[in-house]
Coordinates of C-alpha atoms in Angstrom, one line a residue:
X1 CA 185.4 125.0 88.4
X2 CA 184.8 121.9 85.6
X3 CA 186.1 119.3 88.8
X4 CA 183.7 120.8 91.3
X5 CA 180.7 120.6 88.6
X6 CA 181.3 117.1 87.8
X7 CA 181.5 116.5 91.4
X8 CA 178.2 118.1 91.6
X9 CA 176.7 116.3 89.3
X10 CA 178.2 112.8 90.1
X11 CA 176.7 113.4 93.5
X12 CA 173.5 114.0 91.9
X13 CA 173.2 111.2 89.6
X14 CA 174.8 108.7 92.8
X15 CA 172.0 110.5 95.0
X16 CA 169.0 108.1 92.8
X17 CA 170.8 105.5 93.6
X18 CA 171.2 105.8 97.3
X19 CA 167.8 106.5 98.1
X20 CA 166.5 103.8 95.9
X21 CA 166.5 101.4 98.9
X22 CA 164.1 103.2 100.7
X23 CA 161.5 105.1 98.3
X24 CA 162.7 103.2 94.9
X25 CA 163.4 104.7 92.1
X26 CA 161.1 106.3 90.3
X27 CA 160.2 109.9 88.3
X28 CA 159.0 110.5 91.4
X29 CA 161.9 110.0 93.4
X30 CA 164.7 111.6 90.7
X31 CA 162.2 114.6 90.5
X32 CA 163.1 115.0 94.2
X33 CA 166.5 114.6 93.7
X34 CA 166.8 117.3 90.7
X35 CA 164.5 119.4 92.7
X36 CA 166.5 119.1 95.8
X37 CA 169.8 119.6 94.1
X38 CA 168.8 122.7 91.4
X39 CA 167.3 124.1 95.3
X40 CA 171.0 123.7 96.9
X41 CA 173.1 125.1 93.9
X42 CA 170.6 128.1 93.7
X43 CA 171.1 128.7 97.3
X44 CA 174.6 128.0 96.8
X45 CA 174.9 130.4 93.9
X46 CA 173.0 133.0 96.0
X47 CA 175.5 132.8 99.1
X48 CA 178.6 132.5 96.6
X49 CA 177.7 136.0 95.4
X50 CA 177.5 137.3 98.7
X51 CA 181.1 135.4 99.6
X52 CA 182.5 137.0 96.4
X53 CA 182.2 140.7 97.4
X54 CA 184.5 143.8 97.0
X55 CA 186.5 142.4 100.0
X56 CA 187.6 139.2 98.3
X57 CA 190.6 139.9 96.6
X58 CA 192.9 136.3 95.4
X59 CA 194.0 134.9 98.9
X60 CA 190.7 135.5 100.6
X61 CA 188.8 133.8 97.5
X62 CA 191.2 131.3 97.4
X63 CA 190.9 130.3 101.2
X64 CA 187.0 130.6 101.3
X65 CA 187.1 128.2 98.6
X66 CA 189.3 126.0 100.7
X67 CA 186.6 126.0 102.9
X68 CA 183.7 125.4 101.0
X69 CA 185.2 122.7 99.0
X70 CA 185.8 121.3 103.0
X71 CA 182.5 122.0 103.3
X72 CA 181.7 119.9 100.2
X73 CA 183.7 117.1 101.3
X74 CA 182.3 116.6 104.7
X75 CA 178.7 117.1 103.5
X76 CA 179.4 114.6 101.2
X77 CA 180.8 112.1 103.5
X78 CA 178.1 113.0 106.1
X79 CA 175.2 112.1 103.2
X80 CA 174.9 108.1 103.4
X81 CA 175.3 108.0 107.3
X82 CA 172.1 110.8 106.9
X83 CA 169.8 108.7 104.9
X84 CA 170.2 106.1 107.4
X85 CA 170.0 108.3 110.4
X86 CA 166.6 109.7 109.0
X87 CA 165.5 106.6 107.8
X88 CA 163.6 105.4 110.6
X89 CA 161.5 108.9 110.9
X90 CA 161.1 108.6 106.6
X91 CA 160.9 105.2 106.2
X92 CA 157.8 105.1 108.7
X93 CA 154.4 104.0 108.7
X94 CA 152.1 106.8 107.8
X95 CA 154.5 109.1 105.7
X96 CA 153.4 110.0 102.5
X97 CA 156.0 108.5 99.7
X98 CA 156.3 112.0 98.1
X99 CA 157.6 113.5 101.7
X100 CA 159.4 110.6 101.7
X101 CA 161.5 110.9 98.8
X102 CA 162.0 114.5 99.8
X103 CA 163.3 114.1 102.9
X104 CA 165.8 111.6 101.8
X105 CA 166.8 114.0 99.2
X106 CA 166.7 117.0 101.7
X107 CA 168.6 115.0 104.4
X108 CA 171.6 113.8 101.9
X109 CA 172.1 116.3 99.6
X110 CA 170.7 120.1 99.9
X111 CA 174.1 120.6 102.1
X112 CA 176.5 119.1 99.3
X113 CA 174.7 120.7 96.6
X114 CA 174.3 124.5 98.2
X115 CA 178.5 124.3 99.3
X116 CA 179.1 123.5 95.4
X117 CA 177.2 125.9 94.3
X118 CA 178.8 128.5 95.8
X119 CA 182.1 128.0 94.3
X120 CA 181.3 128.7 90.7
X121 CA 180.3 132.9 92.0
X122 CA 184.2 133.2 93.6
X123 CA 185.3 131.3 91.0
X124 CA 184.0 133.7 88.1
X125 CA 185.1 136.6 90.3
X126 CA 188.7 135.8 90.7
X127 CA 189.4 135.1 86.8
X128 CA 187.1 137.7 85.8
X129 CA 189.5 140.2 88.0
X130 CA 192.5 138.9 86.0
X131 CA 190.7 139.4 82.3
X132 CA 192.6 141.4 80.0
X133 CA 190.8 144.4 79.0
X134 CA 188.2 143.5 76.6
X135 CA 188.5 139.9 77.6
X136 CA 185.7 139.2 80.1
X137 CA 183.1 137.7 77.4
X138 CA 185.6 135.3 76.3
X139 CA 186.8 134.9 80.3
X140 CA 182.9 134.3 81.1
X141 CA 182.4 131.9 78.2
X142 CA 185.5 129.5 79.3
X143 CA 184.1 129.5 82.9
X144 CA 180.6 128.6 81.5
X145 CA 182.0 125.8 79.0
X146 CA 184.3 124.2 81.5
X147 CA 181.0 124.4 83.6
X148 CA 179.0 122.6 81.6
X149 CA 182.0 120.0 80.5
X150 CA 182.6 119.3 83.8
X151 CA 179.1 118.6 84.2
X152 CA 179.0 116.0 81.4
X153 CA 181.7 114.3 82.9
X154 CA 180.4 113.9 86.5
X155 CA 176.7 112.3 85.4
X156 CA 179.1 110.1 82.4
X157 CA 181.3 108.4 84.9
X158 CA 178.4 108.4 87.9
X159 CA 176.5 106.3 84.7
X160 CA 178.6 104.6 83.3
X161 CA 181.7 103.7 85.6
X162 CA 181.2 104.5 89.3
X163 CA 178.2 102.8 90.1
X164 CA 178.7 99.8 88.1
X165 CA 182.6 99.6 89.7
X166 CA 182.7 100.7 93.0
X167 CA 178.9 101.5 94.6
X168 CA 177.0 104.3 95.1
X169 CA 178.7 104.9 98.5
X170 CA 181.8 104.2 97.2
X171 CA 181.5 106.8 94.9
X172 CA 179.9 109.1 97.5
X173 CA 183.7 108.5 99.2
X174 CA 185.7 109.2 96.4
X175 CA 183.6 112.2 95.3
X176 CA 184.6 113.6 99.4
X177 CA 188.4 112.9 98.5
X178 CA 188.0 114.9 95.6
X179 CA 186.4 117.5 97.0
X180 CA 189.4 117.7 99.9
X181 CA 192.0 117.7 96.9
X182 CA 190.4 120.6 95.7
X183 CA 190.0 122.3 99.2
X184 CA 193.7 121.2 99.7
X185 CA 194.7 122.9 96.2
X186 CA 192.9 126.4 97.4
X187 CA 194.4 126.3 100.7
X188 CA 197.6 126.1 99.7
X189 CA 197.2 129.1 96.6
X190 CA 195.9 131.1 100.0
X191 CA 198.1 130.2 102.7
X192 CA 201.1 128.2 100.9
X193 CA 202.7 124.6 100.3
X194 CA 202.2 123.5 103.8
X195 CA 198.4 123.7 104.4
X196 CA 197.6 122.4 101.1
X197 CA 199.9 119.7 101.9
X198 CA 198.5 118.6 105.2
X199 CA 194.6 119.2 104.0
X200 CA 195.6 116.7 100.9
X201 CA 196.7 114.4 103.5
X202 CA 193.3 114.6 105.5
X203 CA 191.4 114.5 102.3
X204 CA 192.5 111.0 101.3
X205 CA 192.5 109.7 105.0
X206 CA 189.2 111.1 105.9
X207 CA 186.9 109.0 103.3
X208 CA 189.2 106.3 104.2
X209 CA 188.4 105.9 107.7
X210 CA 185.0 107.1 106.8
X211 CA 184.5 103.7 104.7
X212 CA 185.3 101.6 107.6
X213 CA 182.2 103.5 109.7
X214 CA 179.0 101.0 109.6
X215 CA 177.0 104.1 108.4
X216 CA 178.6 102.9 105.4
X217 CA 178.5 99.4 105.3
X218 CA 177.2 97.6 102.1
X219 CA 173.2 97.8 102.2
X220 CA 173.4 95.6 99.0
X221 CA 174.6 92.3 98.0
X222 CA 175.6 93.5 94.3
X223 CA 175.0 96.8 93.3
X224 CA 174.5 97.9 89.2
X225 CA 174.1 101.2 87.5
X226 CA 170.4 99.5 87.5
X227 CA 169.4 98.7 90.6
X228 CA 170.5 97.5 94.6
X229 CA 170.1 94.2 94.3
X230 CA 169.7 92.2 97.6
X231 CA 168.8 88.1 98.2
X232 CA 167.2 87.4 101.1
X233 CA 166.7 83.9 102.6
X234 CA 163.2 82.3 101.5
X235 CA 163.5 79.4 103.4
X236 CA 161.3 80.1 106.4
X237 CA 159.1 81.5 103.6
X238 CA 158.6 78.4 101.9
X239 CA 159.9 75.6 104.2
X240 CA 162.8 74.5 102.1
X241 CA 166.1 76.1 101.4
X242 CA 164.7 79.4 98.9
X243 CA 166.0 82.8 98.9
X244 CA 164.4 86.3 97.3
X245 CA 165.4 88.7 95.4
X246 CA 165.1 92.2 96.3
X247 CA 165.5 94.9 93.6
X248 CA 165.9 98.8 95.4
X249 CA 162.8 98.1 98.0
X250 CA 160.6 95.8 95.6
X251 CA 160.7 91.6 95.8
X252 CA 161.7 90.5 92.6
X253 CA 161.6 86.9 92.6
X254 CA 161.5 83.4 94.9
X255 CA 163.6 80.4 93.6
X256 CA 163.9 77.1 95.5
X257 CA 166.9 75.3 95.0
X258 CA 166.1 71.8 94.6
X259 CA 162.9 72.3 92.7
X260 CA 163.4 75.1 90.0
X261 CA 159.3 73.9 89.3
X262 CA 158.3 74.8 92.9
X263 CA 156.8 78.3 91.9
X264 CA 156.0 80.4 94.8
X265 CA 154.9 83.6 93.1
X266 CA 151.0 83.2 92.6
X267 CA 151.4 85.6 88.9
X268 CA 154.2 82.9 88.0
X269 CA 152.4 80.1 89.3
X270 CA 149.5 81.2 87.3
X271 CA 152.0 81.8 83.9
X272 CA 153.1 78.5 84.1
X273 CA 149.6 76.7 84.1
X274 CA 148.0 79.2 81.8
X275 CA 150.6 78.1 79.1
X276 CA 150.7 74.8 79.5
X277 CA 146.4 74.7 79.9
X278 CA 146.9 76.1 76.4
X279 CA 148.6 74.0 75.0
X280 CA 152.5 74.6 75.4
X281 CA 154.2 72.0 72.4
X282 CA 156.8 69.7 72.9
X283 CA 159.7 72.1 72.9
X284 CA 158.2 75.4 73.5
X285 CA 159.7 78.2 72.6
X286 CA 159.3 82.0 75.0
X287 CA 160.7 85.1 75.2
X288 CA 161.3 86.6 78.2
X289 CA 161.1 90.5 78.7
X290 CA 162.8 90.9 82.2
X291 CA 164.9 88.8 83.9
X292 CA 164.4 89.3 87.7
X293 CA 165.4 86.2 89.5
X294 CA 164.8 84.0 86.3
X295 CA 162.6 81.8 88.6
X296 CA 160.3 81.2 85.5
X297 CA 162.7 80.3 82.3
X298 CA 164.6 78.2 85.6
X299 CA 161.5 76.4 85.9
X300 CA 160.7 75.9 81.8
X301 CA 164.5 75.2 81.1
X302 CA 164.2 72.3 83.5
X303 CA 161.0 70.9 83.0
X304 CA 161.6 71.4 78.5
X305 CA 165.4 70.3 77.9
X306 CA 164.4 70.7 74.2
X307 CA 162.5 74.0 74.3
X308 CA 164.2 77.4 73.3
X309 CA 163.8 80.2 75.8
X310 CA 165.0 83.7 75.1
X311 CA 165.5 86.0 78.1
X312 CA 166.0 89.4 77.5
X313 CA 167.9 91.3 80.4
X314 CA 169.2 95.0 80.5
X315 CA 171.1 94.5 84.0
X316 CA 174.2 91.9 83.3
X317 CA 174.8 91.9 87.5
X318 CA 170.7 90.2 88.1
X319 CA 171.7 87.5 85.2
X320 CA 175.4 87.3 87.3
X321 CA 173.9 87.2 90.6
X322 CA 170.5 84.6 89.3
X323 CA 174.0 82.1 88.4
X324 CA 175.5 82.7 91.4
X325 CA 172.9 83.1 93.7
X326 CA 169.9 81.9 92.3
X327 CA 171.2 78.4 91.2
X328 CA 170.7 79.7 87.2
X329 CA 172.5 77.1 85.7
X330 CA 173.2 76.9 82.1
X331 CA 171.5 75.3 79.3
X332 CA 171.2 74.8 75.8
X333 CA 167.8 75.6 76.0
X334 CA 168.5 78.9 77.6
X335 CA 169.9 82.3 76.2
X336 CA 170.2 85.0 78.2
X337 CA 170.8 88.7 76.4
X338 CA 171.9 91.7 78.1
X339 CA 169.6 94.3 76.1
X340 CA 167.2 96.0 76.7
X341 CA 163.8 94.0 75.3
X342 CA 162.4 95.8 73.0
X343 CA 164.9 96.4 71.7
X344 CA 165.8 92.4 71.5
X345 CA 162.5 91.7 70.1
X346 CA 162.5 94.2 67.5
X347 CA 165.8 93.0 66.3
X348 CA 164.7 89.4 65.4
X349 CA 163.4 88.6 62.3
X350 CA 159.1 88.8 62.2
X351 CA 157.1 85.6 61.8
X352 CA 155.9 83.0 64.4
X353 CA 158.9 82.4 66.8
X354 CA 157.4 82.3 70.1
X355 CA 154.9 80.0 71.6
X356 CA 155.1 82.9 74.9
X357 CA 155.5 86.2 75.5
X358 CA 156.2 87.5 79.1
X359 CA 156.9 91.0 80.4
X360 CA 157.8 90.8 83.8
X361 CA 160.0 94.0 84.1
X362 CA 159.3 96.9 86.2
X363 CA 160.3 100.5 87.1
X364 CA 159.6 100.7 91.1
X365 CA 155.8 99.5 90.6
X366 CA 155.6 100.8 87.2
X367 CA 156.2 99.2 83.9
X368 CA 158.3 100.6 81.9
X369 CA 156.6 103.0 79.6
X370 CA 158.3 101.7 76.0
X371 CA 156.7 97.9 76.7
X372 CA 153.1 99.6 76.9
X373 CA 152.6 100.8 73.9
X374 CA 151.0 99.9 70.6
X375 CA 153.6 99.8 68.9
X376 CA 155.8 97.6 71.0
X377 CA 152.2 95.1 71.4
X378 CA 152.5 95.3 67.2
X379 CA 156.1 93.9 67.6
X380 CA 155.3 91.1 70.1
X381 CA 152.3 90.1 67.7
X382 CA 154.4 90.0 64.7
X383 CA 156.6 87.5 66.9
X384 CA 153.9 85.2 68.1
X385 CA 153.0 81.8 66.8
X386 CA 149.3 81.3 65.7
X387 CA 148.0 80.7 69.1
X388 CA 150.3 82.1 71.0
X389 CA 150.1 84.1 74.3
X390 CA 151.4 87.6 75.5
X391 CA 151.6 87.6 79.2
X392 CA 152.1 90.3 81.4
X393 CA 152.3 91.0 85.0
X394 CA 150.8 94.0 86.0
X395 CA 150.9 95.4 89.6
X396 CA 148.0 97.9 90.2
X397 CA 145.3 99.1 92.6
X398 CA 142.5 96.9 93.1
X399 CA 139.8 99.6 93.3
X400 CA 140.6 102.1 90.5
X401 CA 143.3 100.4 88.0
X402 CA 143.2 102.7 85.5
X403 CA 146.7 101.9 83.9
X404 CA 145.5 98.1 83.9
X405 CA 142.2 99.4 82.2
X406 CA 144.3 101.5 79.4
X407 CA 146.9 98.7 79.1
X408 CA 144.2 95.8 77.9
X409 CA 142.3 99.1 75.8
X410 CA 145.9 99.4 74.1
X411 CA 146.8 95.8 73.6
X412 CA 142.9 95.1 72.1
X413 CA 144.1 97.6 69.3
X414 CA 146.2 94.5 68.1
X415 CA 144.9 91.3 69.5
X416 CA 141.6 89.9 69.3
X417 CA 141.4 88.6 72.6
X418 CA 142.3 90.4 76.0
X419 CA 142.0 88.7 79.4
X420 CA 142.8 89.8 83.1
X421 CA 143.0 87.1 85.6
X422 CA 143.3 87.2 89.5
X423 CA 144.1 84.7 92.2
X424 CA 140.7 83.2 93.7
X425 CA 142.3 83.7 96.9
X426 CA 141.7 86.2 100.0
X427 CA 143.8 89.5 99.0
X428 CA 146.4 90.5 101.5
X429 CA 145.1 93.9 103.1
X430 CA 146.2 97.2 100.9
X431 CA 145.4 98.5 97.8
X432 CA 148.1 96.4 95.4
X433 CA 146.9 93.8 93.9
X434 CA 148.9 91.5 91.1
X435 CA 147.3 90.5 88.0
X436 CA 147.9 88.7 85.2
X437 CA 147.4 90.2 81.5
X438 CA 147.0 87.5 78.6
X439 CA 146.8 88.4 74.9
X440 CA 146.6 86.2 72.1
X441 CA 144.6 85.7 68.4
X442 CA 143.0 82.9 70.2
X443 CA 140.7 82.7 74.0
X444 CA 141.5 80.9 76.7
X445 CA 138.3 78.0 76.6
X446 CA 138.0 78.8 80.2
X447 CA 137.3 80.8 82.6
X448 CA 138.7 79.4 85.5
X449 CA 142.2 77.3 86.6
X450 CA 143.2 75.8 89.6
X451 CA 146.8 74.6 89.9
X452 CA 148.0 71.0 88.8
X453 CA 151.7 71.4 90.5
X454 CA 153.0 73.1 93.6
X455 CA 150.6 75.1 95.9
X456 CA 147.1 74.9 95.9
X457 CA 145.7 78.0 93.7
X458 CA 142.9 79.0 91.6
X459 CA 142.6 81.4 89.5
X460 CA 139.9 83.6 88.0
X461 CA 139.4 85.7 84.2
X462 CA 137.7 89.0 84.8
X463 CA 134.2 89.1 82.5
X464 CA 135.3 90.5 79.6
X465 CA 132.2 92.5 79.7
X466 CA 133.0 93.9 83.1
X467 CA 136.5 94.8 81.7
X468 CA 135.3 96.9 79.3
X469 CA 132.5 98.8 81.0
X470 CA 135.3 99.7 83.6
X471 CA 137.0 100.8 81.0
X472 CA 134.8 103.0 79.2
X473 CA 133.8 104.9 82.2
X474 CA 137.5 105.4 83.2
X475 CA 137.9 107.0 80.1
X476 CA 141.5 105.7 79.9
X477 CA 143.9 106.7 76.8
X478 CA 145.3 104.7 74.1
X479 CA 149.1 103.8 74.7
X480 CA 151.2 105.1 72.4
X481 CA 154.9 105.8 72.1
X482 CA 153.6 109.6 71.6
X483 CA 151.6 109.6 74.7
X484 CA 151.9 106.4 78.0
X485 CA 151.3 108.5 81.0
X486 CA 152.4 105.6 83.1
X487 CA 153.1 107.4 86.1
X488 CA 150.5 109.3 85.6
X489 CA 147.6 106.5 85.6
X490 CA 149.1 104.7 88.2
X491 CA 149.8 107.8 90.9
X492 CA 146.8 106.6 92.8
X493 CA 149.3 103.6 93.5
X494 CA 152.6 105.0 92.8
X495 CA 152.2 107.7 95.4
X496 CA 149.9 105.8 98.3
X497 CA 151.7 104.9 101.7
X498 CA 151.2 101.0 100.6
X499 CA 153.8 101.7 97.1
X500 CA 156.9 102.1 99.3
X501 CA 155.7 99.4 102.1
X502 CA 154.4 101.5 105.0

């Protein structure tokens, strides 16, 4: 029972992942996922109960769990070709991302999760029969221990091993082989050596054969324990040889290769000539908070030999893949640290280090709710030279922004001057919109920019005054490590047909 639990689990935790590339991933989407597979195993547990009647003495438990764990296998196998089947009905215009995510989590893994959960009920049975007198407490207690262990160990090597090493469909496949070995193991206490034999053999074929189907060819170009990472080509994009970087379902990034200053992102095109309208010195020094595709400490590393430019990234495969496919290239004036960025930041030394701050990392369309807070704006201040700049990209809605609103209400708790600025362009149709957050002891001495490299842009700084009446009638909270209801402020966004690209 501890094998098929971690199995359970490992397909659980592997079942984020998978659907990532269509609804992201998201508290949204993993509250699907848990919601979906907590449904199948109670289901599951429900039917096992039934299955485990007076009638099944050892053989016929043994062979029903032959066949569930068959059951398991297949459904397991079946689940990546059935997010792609359903795909074009979910992944439509007009669904509603919260359907969305549920059908993707209904379509993979109720079936997998309701054939586990009907083990544990035969299971229990069949060792409870064979408890000494007295003994079914401690009997009960093993079963529930092993459980639980075996749980641990599925979501620890989904985590930490299988994703990173070998995919999430790869780890779909070897979770079926499993599975079979475990069918194969029943059948054979049921039926005898043979059985077992020849359903091991099927069990490792099966996945085998199943891994050469183009249901399950690679949807991603590197895949982490992060994120799907994908590049696309740029280049008809931007009329030069580009590419893009696609994180789950969101763009994360254009770099061109023979000029790392080309910047094609308006938010990055806007960073760059904020800091240097500024007053960037000589050899500037930044730290990034998100790698992406780098396109920004590219740019900066080329144009400042001299400078010093920190990037903090939690994902070692997007700083492998920016070198390889990116054209990253190395430089004394660039150091790249896989950590997460707070926790980078907090680990150097206060006093004035940086000339920039950027935050450019994101959770589907969401920020991560640790590098919102006061207390993480207190440790970016403390890290800033006089003058300096906190940058942050924000994506929100352009009618009711309300996490925008409390985000510049939380960072005004520590810097003197808060600013919001937007492209002076025609908005593409929707309700996303990208702005740009700057923070600093000292205010920008205007209120408008308009680009002095690459395409022709201007840019705009909200009235301040208009920033804060729209916050005061929003009535947004403080951002605390306490209490950052992200998700929450941002739902409007997070949950409209426009967040997953319909």
């Amino acid at each position: 029972m501890g094998l098929a639990s971690a199995l359970g689990l490992l397909v659980e935790i592997v079942a984020g992942r998978l659907i990532a590339p269509y609804v992201g991933m998201s508290v949204h989407s993993w509250t699907a996922v848990i919601a979906v597979v907590l449904g199948g195993f109670s289901l599951g547990h429900w039917w096992g109960g039934r299955l485990a009647g007076p009638e099944c003495d050892r053989a016929r438990g043994h062979a029903r769990l032959a066949w569930l764990l068959a059951g398991c296998a297949v459904t397991t196998l079946a689940a990546v070709p059935a997010l792609r089947l359903a795909a074009p009905f979910l992944d439509a215009p007009g669904v509603h991302p919260l359907m969305a995510m549920l059908g993707f989590a209904l379509a993979g893994f109720l079936a997998p999760s309701l054939l586990v959960g009907a083990v544990s009920p035969i299971v229990t049975k069949l060792a409870v029969e064979e408890a000494p007198p007295g003994g079914v407490g401690r009997v009960l207690g093993r079963l529930f221990a092993l459980s639980a262990l075996g749980a641990i160990a599925g979501t620890l090597a989904a985590g930490f091993l299988l994703l990173a090493w070998i995919g999430s469909s790869g780890a779909m496949l070897a979770a079926a082989a499993l599975y079979g070995l475990l069918a194969a193991a029943h059948a054979g206490a049921a039926r005898g050596a043979r059985p077992g034999v020849a359903l091991a053999a099927l069990a490792l074929l099966l996945p085998g054969g199943a891994g050469l189907l183009p249901a399950y060819a690679r949807a991603c170009d590197a895949e982490s324990a992060y994120a799907c990472l994908r590049v696309v080509d740029a280049t008809p994009l931007v009329g030069e040889p580009a590419r893009l970087l696609v994180l789950d379902h969101l763009a994360h990034g254009v770099n061109v290769e023979r000029d790392p200053g080309l910047l094609v992102q308006p938010y990055l095109h806007l960073a760059d000539e904020l800091a240097r309208a500024r007053g960037l010195p000589e050899r500037p020094s930044a730290f990034f908070a998100g790698g992406g595709a780098f396109t920004l400490p590219r740019a900066w590393a080329a144009a400042f030999p001299e400078g010093r430019f920190l990037v903090a990234e939690i994902d070692p495969a997007i700083a492998r893949l920016a070198r390889e496919a990116f054209w990253l290239q190395d430089s004394p004036a660039l150091e790249v640290v896989a950590r997460d960025a707070r926790a980078a930041l907090q680990s150097l030394p206060e006093g004035p280090r940086f000339d920039v701050i950027l935050a450019d990392a994101f959770q589907d369309l969401a920020m991560p709710v640790h590098l919102v807070t006061r207390e993480w704006h207190r440790a970016v201040r403390a890290r800033l030279a006089p003058g300096g700049a906190y940058l942050v990209n924000v994506m929100e809605d352009r009618r009711e922004p309300r996490f925008l609103l409390a985000l510049a209400r939380t960072l005004a708790e520590e810097f003197a001057h808060v600013e919001i600025w937007v492209e002076m362009a025609e908005q593409p149709p929707g309700r996303r919109i990208t702005y740009l957050v700057l923070a600093s002891d000292a205010p920008t001495p205007f209120g408008r920019i308009a680009a002095t490299r690459g395409p022709e842009r201007g840019w705009a700084r909200l009235p301040p005054e208009f920033v804060a009446a729209r916050a005061a009638r929003a009535r947004v909270p403080l951002l605390t490590d306490d209490f950052a209801p992200v998700e929450r402020l941002m739902s409007h966004l997070l949950l409209s047909p426009e967040a997953s690209g319909r």
